[in-house]
DNA sequence: GTTCAAAAGTGGTCTGACCACTTTTTATTA
DNA sequence: TAATAAAAAGTGGTCAGACCACTTTTGAAC
């Protein structure tokens, strides 16, 4: 029982080891990482596992791979923003609150955008989400937020949000019927009607409830 | 030249094939995907390549994997998500406009934060900026925006903004005395008084003016 | 010093194997 | 018959080795 049931994916553990290695070796952006075979040997894992970890980093824009050339820490020019975000998010976890604030800011802005666009308000996804509330499944939390970000139509904001969301996950506890559901219902309905103030109010109440109930 | 030489990332191609397969098979959110071995056979690729593609989808939250159980399509409602994310990840197009929008969003949020905090409103920097307007120097534009971001106190937001600002620089043309200065005066004064609506209104008028006059 | 072909290094992919875990099936028992 | 337990099948997780395609380095010939 003392053993923490860390359901963490092993390849994510390798990602962390890679981070420490990069930090320890002092590898700078644009410089080359050890080859997959060397990493495999030094981290005592199979090469395929190393590759899966590298895939994750590549998808985040942290590294670039060149066939036959090697793997490189992303240069500042290509994806400085992502590099910045990742270094901020992955390294020191003192600014958790900042991440939360920026994430909520993006979500609120998405609500504003959607409320101001009739075509976005009338998307069928809102009605679908409204009905999914009856399932009382906690997944609707992420679902709703993700759809908000997607519908707002800003890909950069979506990209930023995805990384922020990965860092500050929503609670996994069961959806509260008597407390949480009404807030979400109001949020969605206000959204569909274009009532920006009411939608934002419902959103903030919801976030406030989530923070208080999870602590 | 007929060769599709642009398709660099093969595992992203597999991601596309997986999307088509899901669509063709009519696999609904929450339902199970074919096993890795079956996918490997049907897509005519190695199982390791399938796994790398699945890793990408998993990192995006599109699928969930359960050890010994299988791979499941996330309870994400629409193809909207898959399509958008896929096209986004594949970087089919880059939107300069998005950078501008996100940058302005951060600036507006900074204004809101400052207006809501008496200690921030009373910072001497605003009065200093107000006086600098008389110099009619175009530098005050960047100066003002930067101070806004710094004063709002969110380090992550500041770092993001710095990167965004590097992509979409403010105009270099001379400060307009009869048009631009009044807007900035109103912005600063509203900020100091905590008039959020007026401050945001002045800000948006200003941005609108900058965009139209520079084109 | 230049040029260029061979060698070494590296990522990309496939195959097969084994393990850990889950689900299904089958056999046993009350 | 129904419940329970054991066995089997299915599936993801990981590793090792091999080969290919491409890039970089090396070194010999000029």
CSV table of C-alpha atoms (C1' of nucleotides) in Angstrom, one decimal:
chain,number,residue,atom,x,y,z
A,1,UNK,CA,0.0,0.0,0.0
A,2,UNK,CA,2.9,2.3,0.6
A,3,UNK,CA,3.8,2.0,-2.9
A,4,UNK,CA,2.3,5.0,-4.7
A,5,UNK,CA,0.1,3.7,-7.5
A,6,UNK,CA,1.5,6.1,-10.0
A,7,UNK,CA,-0.4,5.3,-13.1
A,8,UNK,CA,2.1,7.5,-14.9
A,9,UNK,CA,3.0,6.3,-18.3
A,10,UNK,CA,6.5,5.0,-18.4
A,11,UNK,CA,7.3,7.0,-21.5
A,12,UNK,CA,6.5,10.1,-19.6
A,13,UNK,CA,9.0,9.0,-17.0
A,14,UNK,CA,11.5,8.8,-19.8
A,15,UNK,CA,10.6,12.3,-20.8
A,16,UNK,CA,11.5,13.5,-17.4
A,17,UNK,CA,14.8,11.7,-17.5
A,18,UNK,CA,15.5,13.3,-20.8
A,19,UNK,CA,14.8,16.7,-19.3
A,20,UNK,CA,17.3,16.0,-16.5
A,21,UNK,CA,19.8,14.8,-18.9
A,22,UNK,CA,19.5,17.9,-21.1
A,23,UNK,CA,19.7,20.1,-18.1
A,24,UNK,CA,22.7,18.2,-16.7
A,25,UNK,CA,24.5,18.1,-19.9
A,26,UNK,CA,23.8,21.8,-20.5
A,27,UNK,CA,22.5,21.2,-24.0
A,28,UNK,CA,21.4,24.5,-25.5
A,29,UNK,CA,18.5,25.1,-28.0
A,30,UNK,CA,19.7,24.2,-31.4
A,31,UNK,CA,22.3,21.7,-30.1
A,32,UNK,CA,22.2,18.0,-30.8
A,33,UNK,CA,21.0,15.5,-28.3
A,34,UNK,CA,22.6,12.1,-27.8
A,35,UNK,CA,21.5,9.6,-30.4
A,36,UNK,CA,18.6,7.3,-29.7
A,37,UNK,CA,20.9,4.3,-29.3
A,38,UNK,CA,23.0,6.2,-26.7
A,39,UNK,CA,20.0,7.4,-24.9
A,40,UNK,CA,18.6,3.9,-24.8
A,41,UNK,CA,21.8,2.7,-23.2
A,42,UNK,CA,22.2,5.5,-20.8
A,43,UNK,CA,18.6,5.4,-19.6
A,44,UNK,CA,18.5,1.6,-19.5
A,45,UNK,CA,15.4,1.4,-21.7
A,46,UNK,CA,14.7,0.1,-25.1
A,47,UNK,CA,15.2,2.3,-28.1
A,48,UNK,CA,11.6,2.1,-29.0
A,49,UNK,CA,10.7,3.5,-25.6
A,50,UNK,CA,13.1,6.3,-26.2
A,51,UNK,CA,11.5,7.0,-29.5
A,52,UNK,CA,8.1,7.2,-28.0
A,53,UNK,CA,9.4,9.7,-25.5
A,54,UNK,CA,11.1,11.7,-28.2
A,55,UNK,CA,7.8,11.6,-30.2
A,56,UNK,CA,6.1,13.3,-27.3
A,57,UNK,CA,8.7,16.0,-27.1
A,58,UNK,CA,8.6,16.4,-30.9
A,59,UNK,CA,4.9,16.9,-30.8
A,60,UNK,CA,5.3,19.6,-28.2
A,61,UNK,CA,7.8,21.2,-30.5
A,62,UNK,CA,10.6,20.8,-28.0
A,63,UNK,CA,12.9,18.9,-30.3
A,64,UNK,CA,13.4,18.5,-34.0
A,65,UNK,CA,14.6,15.3,-35.7
A,66,UNK,CA,16.5,15.1,-38.9
A,67,UNK,CA,16.6,11.9,-40.7
A,68,UNK,CA,20.2,10.7,-40.6
A,69,UNK,CA,21.3,13.9,-38.9
A,70,UNK,CA,20.2,13.6,-35.3
A,71,UNK,CA,17.8,15.0,-32.8
A,72,UNK,CA,18.1,18.6,-31.8
A,73,UNK,CA,16.7,20.8,-29.2
A,74,UNK,CA,14.4,23.2,-30.9
A,75,UNK,CA,16.0,26.4,-32.1
A,76,UNK,CA,14.6,29.6,-30.9
A,77,UNK,CA,13.5,30.7,-34.3
A,78,UNK,CA,11.2,27.9,-35.2
A,79,UNK,CA,9.1,27.4,-32.1
A,80,UNK,CA,10.3,29.7,-29.4
A,81,UNK,CA,6.9,30.0,-27.9
A,82,UNK,CA,6.4,26.3,-27.3
A,83,UNK,CA,10.0,26.0,-26.1
A,84,UNK,CA,9.3,28.8,-23.7
A,85,UNK,CA,6.1,27.3,-22.5
A,86,UNK,CA,7.6,23.9,-22.0
A,87,UNK,CA,10.6,25.1,-20.1
A,88,UNK,CA,8.2,27.1,-18.0
A,89,UNK,CA,5.8,24.3,-17.4
A,90,UNK,CA,8.1,21.4,-17.1
A,91,UNK,CA,10.9,22.7,-15.0
A,92,UNK,CA,10.0,24.6,-11.9
A,93,UNK,CA,6.5,24.1,-10.6
A,94,UNK,CA,6.3,27.2,-8.4
A,95,UNK,CA,4.2,29.2,-10.8
A,96,UNK,CA,1.3,26.8,-10.8
A,97,UNK,CA,-1.0,29.7,-10.1
A,98,UNK,CA,0.1,31.6,-13.2
A,99,UNK,CA,-0.6,28.7,-15.4
A,100,UNK,CA,-4.0,28.4,-13.9
A,101,UNK,CA,-4.7,32.1,-14.5
A,102,UNK,CA,-3.5,32.1,-18.0
A,103,UNK,CA,-5.5,29.0,-18.8
A,104,UNK,CA,-8.7,30.5,-17.4
A,105,UNK,CA,-8.0,33.7,-19.3
A,106,UNK,CA,-7.9,31.8,-22.5
A,107,UNK,CA,-11.1,30.0,-21.7
A,108,UNK,CA,-12.9,33.2,-20.8
A,109,UNK,CA,-11.8,34.9,-24.0
A,110,UNK,CA,-13.1,31.9,-25.9
A,111,UNK,CA,-16.5,32.4,-24.2
A,112,UNK,CA,-16.5,36.0,-25.2
A,113,UNK,CA,-15.6,35.2,-28.8
A,114,UNK,CA,-18.3,32.5,-29.1
A,115,UNK,CA,-21.0,34.8,-27.5
A,116,UNK,CA,-20.2,37.5,-30.1
A,117,UNK,CA,-20.5,35.2,-33.1
A,118,UNK,CA,-23.9,33.9,-34.0
A,119,UNK,CA,-22.5,31.1,-36.1
A,120,UNK,CA,-20.5,29.9,-33.2
A,121,UNK,CA,-23.3,30.1,-30.7
A,122,UNK,CA,-25.5,27.9,-32.9
A,123,UNK,CA,-23.0,25.1,-33.2
A,124,UNK,CA,-24.7,21.8,-32.5
A,125,UNK,CA,-21.9,20.8,-30.2
A,126,UNK,CA,-23.4,22.9,-27.4
A,127,UNK,CA,-26.7,21.1,-27.4
A,128,UNK,CA,-24.8,17.9,-27.5
A,129,UNK,CA,-22.8,18.9,-24.5
A,130,UNK,CA,-25.9,20.0,-22.7
A,131,UNK,CA,-27.4,16.5,-23.1
A,132,UNK,CA,-24.2,14.9,-22.1
A,133,UNK,CA,-24.5,16.6,-18.7
A,134,UNK,CA,-27.3,14.1,-17.9
A,135,UNK,CA,-24.7,11.3,-18.0
A,136,UNK,CA,-23.1,13.0,-15.0
A,137,UNK,CA,-19.7,11.9,-16.4
A,138,UNK,CA,-16.8,13.9,-15.2
A,139,UNK,CA,-15.4,13.9,-18.7
A,140,UNK,CA,-17.8,16.6,-19.8
A,141,UNK,CA,-15.6,19.1,-17.9
A,142,UNK,CA,-12.7,18.6,-20.2
A,143,UNK,CA,-15.0,18.1,-23.1
A,144,UNK,CA,-16.7,21.5,-22.6
A,145,UNK,CA,-13.6,23.4,-22.1
A,146,UNK,CA,-11.9,21.8,-25.1
A,147,UNK,CA,-14.9,22.5,-27.3
A,148,UNK,CA,-14.9,26.1,-26.2
A,149,UNK,CA,-11.3,26.6,-27.2
A,150,UNK,CA,-11.8,24.8,-30.5
A,151,UNK,CA,-14.9,26.7,-31.4
A,152,UNK,CA,-13.3,30.1,-30.7
A,153,UNK,CA,-11.3,29.3,-33.7
A,154,UNK,CA,-7.9,30.5,-32.7
A,155,UNK,CA,-5.3,27.8,-33.3
A,156,UNK,CA,-2.5,29.5,-31.4
A,157,UNK,CA,-4.7,30.0,-28.4
A,158,UNK,CA,-5.7,26.4,-28.7
A,159,UNK,CA,-2.1,25.3,-28.9
A,160,UNK,CA,-1.3,27.3,-25.8
A,161,UNK,CA,-4.3,26.1,-24.0
A,162,UNK,CA,-3.6,22.4,-24.7
A,163,UNK,CA,-0.3,22.7,-23.0
A,164,UNK,CA,-1.6,24.6,-20.1
A,165,UNK,CA,-4.5,22.1,-19.7
A,166,UNK,CA,-2.0,19.3,-19.7
A,167,UNK,CA,-0.3,20.9,-16.8
A,168,UNK,CA,-3.3,21.9,-14.7
A,169,UNK,CA,-5.8,19.1,-15.2
A,170,UNK,CA,-9.4,19.3,-14.2
A,171,UNK,CA,-10.6,17.3,-11.2
A,172,UNK,CA,-11.5,13.7,-11.8
A,173,UNK,CA,-14.1,13.5,-9.2
A,174,UNK,CA,-17.7,12.7,-10.1
A,175,UNK,CA,-19.9,15.4,-11.6
A,176,UNK,CA,-22.0,16.9,-8.8
A,177,UNK,CA,-25.6,16.8,-9.8
A,178,UNK,CA,-27.0,19.3,-7.3
A,179,UNK,CA,-24.2,21.9,-7.5
A,180,UNK,CA,-22.1,21.6,-10.6
A,181,UNK,CA,-24.6,20.6,-13.2
A,182,UNK,CA,-26.8,23.8,-12.9
A,183,UNK,CA,-23.7,25.9,-13.4
A,184,UNK,CA,-22.8,24.1,-16.5
A,185,UNK,CA,-26.3,24.2,-17.8
A,186,UNK,CA,-26.4,28.0,-17.3
A,187,UNK,CA,-23.1,28.4,-18.9
A,188,UNK,CA,-24.1,26.5,-22.0
A,189,UNK,CA,-27.5,28.1,-22.3
A,190,UNK,CA,-26.0,31.5,-21.9
A,191,UNK,CA,-23.5,30.7,-24.5
A,192,UNK,CA,-26.1,29.7,-27.0
A,193,UNK,CA,-28.1,32.8,-26.4
A,194,UNK,CA,-25.1,35.0,-26.6
A,195,UNK,CA,-25.4,36.3,-23.0
A,196,UNK,CA,-21.8,37.1,-22.4
A,197,UNK,CA,-22.1,38.4,-18.9
A,198,UNK,CA,-24.2,35.5,-17.7
A,199,UNK,CA,-21.9,33.0,-19.5
A,200,UNK,CA,-18.8,34.4,-17.9
A,201,UNK,CA,-20.5,34.6,-14.5
A,202,UNK,CA,-21.5,30.9,-14.7
A,203,UNK,CA,-18.0,30.0,-15.8
A,204,UNK,CA,-16.4,31.8,-13.0
A,205,UNK,CA,-18.8,30.3,-10.5
A,206,UNK,CA,-18.0,26.9,-11.8
A,207,UNK,CA,-14.2,27.4,-11.7
A,208,UNK,CA,-14.6,28.7,-8.2
A,209,UNK,CA,-16.6,25.7,-7.2
A,210,UNK,CA,-14.1,23.3,-8.7
A,211,UNK,CA,-11.2,24.9,-6.9
A,212,UNK,CA,-12.9,25.0,-3.5
A,213,UNK,CA,-14.3,21.5,-3.7
A,214,UNK,CA,-11.1,19.8,-4.8
A,215,UNK,CA,-9.0,21.2,-2.0
B,1,UNK,CA,8.4,16.3,-58.7
B,2,UNK,CA,5.3,14.1,-58.7
B,3,UNK,CA,6.6,12.5,-55.6
B,4,UNK,CA,5.0,13.7,-52.4
B,5,UNK,CA,8.3,14.8,-51.0
B,6,UNK,CA,6.7,17.1,-48.4
B,7,UNK,CA,5.4,14.3,-46.3
B,8,UNK,CA,8.2,14.3,-43.8
B,9,UNK,CA,6.7,12.8,-40.8
B,10,UNK,CA,5.5,9.4,-41.6
B,11,UNK,CA,4.0,8.8,-38.3
B,12,UNK,CA,1.7,11.8,-38.9
B,13,UNK,CA,0.6,10.0,-42.1
B,14,UNK,CA,-0.3,7.1,-40.0
B,15,UNK,CA,-2.3,9.4,-37.8
B,16,UNK,CA,-4.2,10.5,-40.8
B,17,UNK,CA,-4.9,6.9,-41.8
B,18,UNK,CA,-6.1,6.2,-38.3
B,19,UNK,CA,-8.5,9.1,-38.6
B,20,UNK,CA,-9.9,7.8,-41.8
B,21,UNK,CA,-10.2,4.3,-40.4
B,22,UNK,CA,-12.1,5.6,-37.4
B,23,UNK,CA,-14.3,7.6,-39.7
B,24,UNK,CA,-14.9,4.8,-42.1
B,25,UNK,CA,-15.5,2.2,-39.4
B,26,UNK,CA,-17.9,4.6,-37.7
B,27,UNK,CA,-16.2,4.2,-34.4
B,28,UNK,CA,-17.9,6.3,-31.8
B,29,UNK,CA,-16.4,8.1,-28.8
B,30,UNK,CA,-15.9,5.6,-26.0
B,31,UNK,CA,-15.7,2.7,-28.3
B,32,UNK,CA,-12.7,0.5,-28.7
B,33,UNK,CA,-10.3,0.8,-31.5
B,34,UNK,CA,-8.8,-2.3,-33.3
B,35,UNK,CA,-5.8,-3.6,-31.4
B,36,UNK,CA,-2.3,-2.5,-32.2
B,37,UNK,CA,-1.5,-5.7,-33.9
B,38,UNK,CA,-4.6,-5.5,-36.1
B,39,UNK,CA,-4.0,-1.9,-37.0
B,40,UNK,CA,-0.4,-2.8,-37.8
B,41,UNK,CA,-1.7,-5.4,-40.3
B,42,UNK,CA,-4.5,-3.3,-41.8
B,43,UNK,CA,-2.3,-0.3,-42.3
B,44,UNK,CA,0.6,-2.3,-43.5
B,45,UNK,CA,3.0,-0.7,-41.0
B,46,UNK,CA,4.9,-2.1,-38.1
B,47,UNK,CA,3.4,-2.2,-34.7
B,48,UNK,CA,6.0,0.2,-33.3
B,49,UNK,CA,5.0,2.8,-35.9
B,50,UNK,CA,1.3,2.3,-35.0
B,51,UNK,CA,2.3,2.8,-31.4
B,52,UNK,CA,4.1,6.1,-32.1
B,53,UNK,CA,1.0,7.3,-33.9
B,54,UNK,CA,-1.2,6.3,-31.0
B,55,UNK,CA,1.1,8.0,-28.6
B,56,UNK,CA,0.6,11.3,-30.5
B,57,UNK,CA,-3.2,10.8,-30.4
B,58,UNK,CA,-3.0,9.9,-26.7
B,59,UNK,CA,-1.0,13.0,-25.9
B,60,UNK,CA,-3.7,15.1,-27.6
B,61,UNK,CA,-6.3,13.3,-25.5
B,62,UNK,CA,-8.0,11.8,-28.5
B,63,UNK,CA,-7.6,8.2,-27.4
B,64,UNK,CA,-7.2,6.4,-24.1
B,65,UNK,CA,-5.1,3.3,-23.6
B,66,UNK,CA,-5.7,0.7,-20.9
B,67,UNK,CA,-3.0,-1.8,-20.2
B,68,UNK,CA,-4.4,-5.2,-21.2
B,69,UNK,CA,-7.8,-3.6,-22.0
B,70,UNK,CA,-7.4,-1.9,-25.3
B,71,UNK,CA,-7.3,1.5,-27.0
B,72,UNK,CA,-10.5,3.6,-26.8
B,73,UNK,CA,-11.6,6.6,-28.7
B,74,UNK,CA,-12.0,9.4,-26.1
B,75,UNK,CA,-15.4,10.5,-25.3
B,76,UNK,CA,-14.9,13.5,-27.4
B,77,UNK,CA,-17.9,14.3,-29.3
B,78,UNK,CA,-17.2,15.7,-32.7
B,79,UNK,CA,-15.0,15.1,-35.7
B,80,UNK,CA,-14.5,18.8,-35.3
B,81,UNK,CA,-11.9,18.1,-32.8
B,82,UNK,CA,-10.1,15.5,-34.8
B,83,UNK,CA,-10.2,17.6,-37.9
B,84,UNK,CA,-9.0,20.7,-36.3
B,85,UNK,CA,-6.3,19.2,-34.3
B,86,UNK,CA,-5.1,17.1,-37.1
B,87,UNK,CA,-4.8,20.0,-39.5
B,88,UNK,CA,-3.3,22.0,-36.8
B,89,UNK,CA,-0.7,19.4,-35.9
B,90,UNK,CA,0.1,18.9,-39.6
B,91,UNK,CA,0.6,22.6,-39.8
B,92,UNK,CA,-1.3,23.0,-43.0
B,93,UNK,CA,-1.4,26.7,-42.5
B,94,UNK,CA,-0.2,29.2,-40.0
B,95,UNK,CA,-2.3,32.1,-39.0
B,96,UNK,CA,-0.6,35.4,-38.4
B,97,UNK,CA,-3.9,36.8,-37.3
B,98,UNK,CA,-4.0,34.3,-34.5
B,99,UNK,CA,-0.9,35.7,-33.0
B,100,UNK,CA,-2.3,39.2,-33.1
B,101,UNK,CA,-5.5,38.1,-31.5
B,102,UNK,CA,-3.8,36.2,-28.7
B,103,UNK,CA,-1.5,39.1,-28.0
B,104,UNK,CA,-4.4,41.6,-27.8
B,105,UNK,CA,-6.2,39.2,-25.5
B,106,UNK,CA,-3.3,39.1,-23.1
B,107,UNK,CA,-3.1,42.9,-23.1
B,108,UNK,CA,-6.8,43.3,-22.5
B,109,UNK,CA,-6.6,40.8,-19.6
B,110,UNK,CA,-3.8,42.8,-18.2
B,111,UNK,CA,-5.9,45.9,-18.3
B,112,UNK,CA,-8.7,44.1,-16.5
B,113,UNK,CA,-6.4,42.9,-13.8
B,114,UNK,CA,-4.9,46.3,-13.2
B,115,UNK,CA,-8.2,48.0,-13.1
B,116,UNK,CA,-9.4,45.6,-10.4
B,117,UNK,CA,-6.4,46.1,-8.2
B,118,UNK,CA,-6.1,49.4,-6.4
B,119,UNK,CA,-2.4,48.8,-5.7
B,120,UNK,CA,-1.7,48.3,-9.4
B,121,UNK,CA,-3.8,51.3,-10.5
B,122,UNK,CA,-1.8,53.6,-8.3
B,123,UNK,CA,1.6,52.7,-9.6
B,124,UNK,CA,3.7,55.7,-10.5
B,125,UNK,CA,4.5,54.3,-13.8
B,126,UNK,CA,1.2,55.3,-15.3
B,127,UNK,CA,1.7,58.9,-14.4
B,128,UNK,CA,5.2,58.7,-15.9
B,129,UNK,CA,3.8,57.2,-19.1
B,130,UNK,CA,1.1,59.9,-19.3
B,131,UNK,CA,3.8,62.6,-19.3
B,132,UNK,CA,5.9,60.8,-21.8
B,133,UNK,CA,3.0,61.1,-24.2
B,134,UNK,CA,3.9,64.7,-24.6
B,135,UNK,CA,7.2,63.7,-26.2
B,136,UNK,CA,5.2,62.3,-29.0
B,137,UNK,CA,7.7,59.5,-29.3
B,138,UNK,CA,6.5,56.3,-30.9
B,139,UNK,CA,8.4,54.3,-28.3
B,140,UNK,CA,5.6,55.0,-25.8
B,141,UNK,CA,3.5,52.4,-27.6
B,142,UNK,CA,5.7,49.5,-26.7
B,143,UNK,CA,6.5,51.1,-23.4
B,144,UNK,CA,2.9,51.3,-22.4
B,145,UNK,CA,2.0,47.8,-23.5
B,146,UNK,CA,5.0,46.3,-21.8
B,147,UNK,CA,4.3,48.1,-18.5
B,148,UNK,CA,0.7,46.8,-18.7
B,149,UNK,CA,2.0,43.2,-19.0
B,150,UNK,CA,4.5,43.6,-16.3
B,151,UNK,CA,2.2,45.3,-13.9
B,152,UNK,CA,-0.5,42.6,-14.3
B,153,UNK,CA,2.0,40.4,-12.4
B,154,UNK,CA,1.7,37.1,-14.3
B,155,UNK,CA,5.1,35.9,-15.2
B,156,UNK,CA,3.9,33.3,-17.6
B,157,UNK,CA,1.6,35.7,-19.4
B,158,UNK,CA,4.4,38.2,-19.6
B,159,UNK,CA,6.7,35.6,-21.2
B,160,UNK,CA,4.1,34.6,-23.7
B,161,UNK,CA,3.4,38.2,-24.5
B,162,UNK,CA,7.1,39.0,-25.1
B,163,UNK,CA,7.2,36.2,-27.7
B,164,UNK,CA,4.0,37.3,-29.3
B,165,UNK,CA,5.1,40.9,-29.4
B,166,UNK,CA,8.3,39.8,-31.3
B,167,UNK,CA,6.1,38.3,-34.0
B,168,UNK,CA,3.7,41.2,-34.4
B,169,UNK,CA,5.5,44.4,-33.7
B,170,UNK,CA,3.8,47.7,-33.2
B,171,UNK,CA,4.0,50.3,-35.9
B,172,UNK,CA,7.0,52.5,-36.0
B,173,UNK,CA,5.4,55.6,-37.4
B,174,UNK,CA,5.3,58.7,-35.5
B,175,UNK,CA,2.8,59.2,-32.7
B,176,UNK,CA,-0.2,61.0,-34.0
B,177,UNK,CA,-1.0,64.0,-31.8
B,178,UNK,CA,-4.5,64.7,-32.8
B,179,UNK,CA,-5.7,61.1,-33.0
B,180,UNK,CA,-3.6,58.7,-31.1
B,181,UNK,CA,-2.6,60.7,-28.1
B,182,UNK,CA,-6.2,61.3,-26.8
B,183,UNK,CA,-6.8,57.6,-26.9
B,184,UNK,CA,-3.8,56.8,-24.9
B,185,UNK,CA,-4.5,59.6,-22.4
B,186,UNK,CA,-8.0,58.1,-21.9
B,187,UNK,CA,-6.6,54.6,-21.6
B,188,UNK,CA,-4.1,55.6,-18.9
B,189,UNK,CA,-6.5,57.8,-17.0
B,190,UNK,CA,-9.2,55.2,-17.1
B,191,UNK,CA,-6.7,52.7,-15.9
B,192,UNK,CA,-5.7,54.8,-12.9
B,193,UNK,CA,-9.3,55.3,-12.0
B,194,UNK,CA,-10.2,51.7,-12.3
B,195,UNK,CA,-12.7,52.3,-15.1
B,196,UNK,CA,-12.4,48.9,-16.7
B,197,UNK,CA,-15.0,49.5,-19.5
B,198,UNK,CA,-13.5,52.9,-20.5
B,199,UNK,CA,-10.0,51.6,-20.4
B,200,UNK,CA,-10.8,48.6,-22.6
B,201,UNK,CA,-12.8,50.8,-24.9
B,202,UNK,CA,-9.9,53.2,-25.3
B,203,UNK,CA,-7.6,50.3,-25.8
B,204,UNK,CA,-9.6,48.8,-28.5
B,205,UNK,CA,-10.1,52.1,-30.3
B,206,UNK,CA,-6.4,52.6,-30.2
B,207,UNK,CA,-5.6,49.1,-31.6
B,208,UNK,CA,-8.3,49.7,-34.3
B,209,UNK,CA,-6.7,52.9,-35.2
B,210,UNK,CA,-3.2,51.4,-35.4
B,211,UNK,CA,-4.4,48.6,-37.7
B,212,UNK,CA,-6.3,50.9,-40.0
B,213,UNK,CA,-3.7,53.6,-40.3
B,214,UNK,CA,-0.8,51.2,-40.9
B,215,UNK,CA,-2.5,49.5,-43.8
C,1,DG,C1',43.8,22.8,-50.6
C,2,DT,C1',40.0,20.5,-53.3
C,3,DT,C1',37.1,16.8,-54.7
C,4,DC,C1',34.8,12.9,-54.1
C,5,DA,C1',33.9,8.2,-52.7
C,6,DA,C1',33.9,5.2,-48.7
C,7,DA,C1',32.8,4.6,-44.0
C,8,DA,C1',30.6,5.8,-39.9
C,9,DG,C1',26.7,7.7,-37.5
C,10,DT,C1',21.8,8.4,-37.0
C,11,DG,C1',16.8,8.4,-37.5
C,12,DG,C1',12.9,5.3,-39.6
C,13,DT,C1',10.8,1.0,-39.8
C,14,DC,C1',9.8,-3.8,-39.3
C,15,DT,C1',9.8,-8.3,-36.9
C,16,DG,C1',9.6,-11.3,-33.2
C,17,DA,C1',9.7,-12.2,-28.6
C,18,DC,C1',8.4,-11.9,-23.8
C,19,DC,C1',5.9,-9.7,-19.8
C,20,DA,C1',1.9,-7.6,-17.3
C,21,DC,C1',-2.7,-6.9,-17.2
C,22,DT,C1',-7.5,-7.4,-18.6
C,23,DT,C1',-11.3,-9.7,-20.6
C,24,DT,C1',-13.5,-13.8,-22.1
C,25,DT,C1',-14.2,-18.5,-21.9
C,26,DT,C1',-14.4,-22.8,-19.7
C,27,DA,C1',-14.6,-25.9,-16.0
C,28,DT,C1',-15.8,-26.8,-11.3
C,29,DT,C1',-18.6,-26.6,-7.4
C,30,DA,C1',-22.4,-25.6,-4.3
D,1,DT,C1',-29.1,-23.7,-12.4
D,2,DA,C1',-26.2,-20.2,-10.5
D,3,DA,C1',-22.1,-18.9,-8.6
D,4,DT,C1',-17.3,-19.2,-8.4
D,5,DA,C1',-12.7,-20.2,-9.8
D,6,DA,C1',-9.3,-21.4,-13.0
D,7,DA,C1',-7.6,-21.4,-17.6
D,8,DA,C1',-7.2,-19.3,-22.0
D,9,DA,C1',-7.2,-15.6,-25.1
D,10,DG,C1',-6.7,-10.8,-26.1
D,11,DT,C1',-4.1,-6.5,-25.5
D,12,DG,C1',-0.9,-3.0,-24.3
D,13,DG,C1',4.2,-2.3,-22.6
D,14,DT,C1',8.8,-3.1,-23.5
D,15,DC,C1',13.0,-4.9,-25.4
D,16,DA,C1',16.4,-6.6,-28.8
D,17,DG,C1',18.0,-7.1,-33.3
D,18,DA,C1',18.0,-6.3,-38.0
D,19,DC,C1',17.8,-3.6,-42.2
D,20,DC,C1',17.0,0.7,-44.9
D,21,DA,C1',17.5,5.8,-46.0
D,22,DC,C1',19.8,9.7,-45.2
D,23,DT,C1',23.4,12.7,-43.3
D,24,DT,C1',27.9,13.6,-41.5
D,25,DT,C1',32.6,12.5,-41.2
D,26,DT,C1',36.7,10.6,-42.8
D,27,DG,C1',40.4,9.9,-45.8
D,28,DA,C1',42.6,9.0,-50.1
D,29,DA,C1',43.5,10.7,-54.7
D,30,DC,C1',44.4,14.6,-57.3
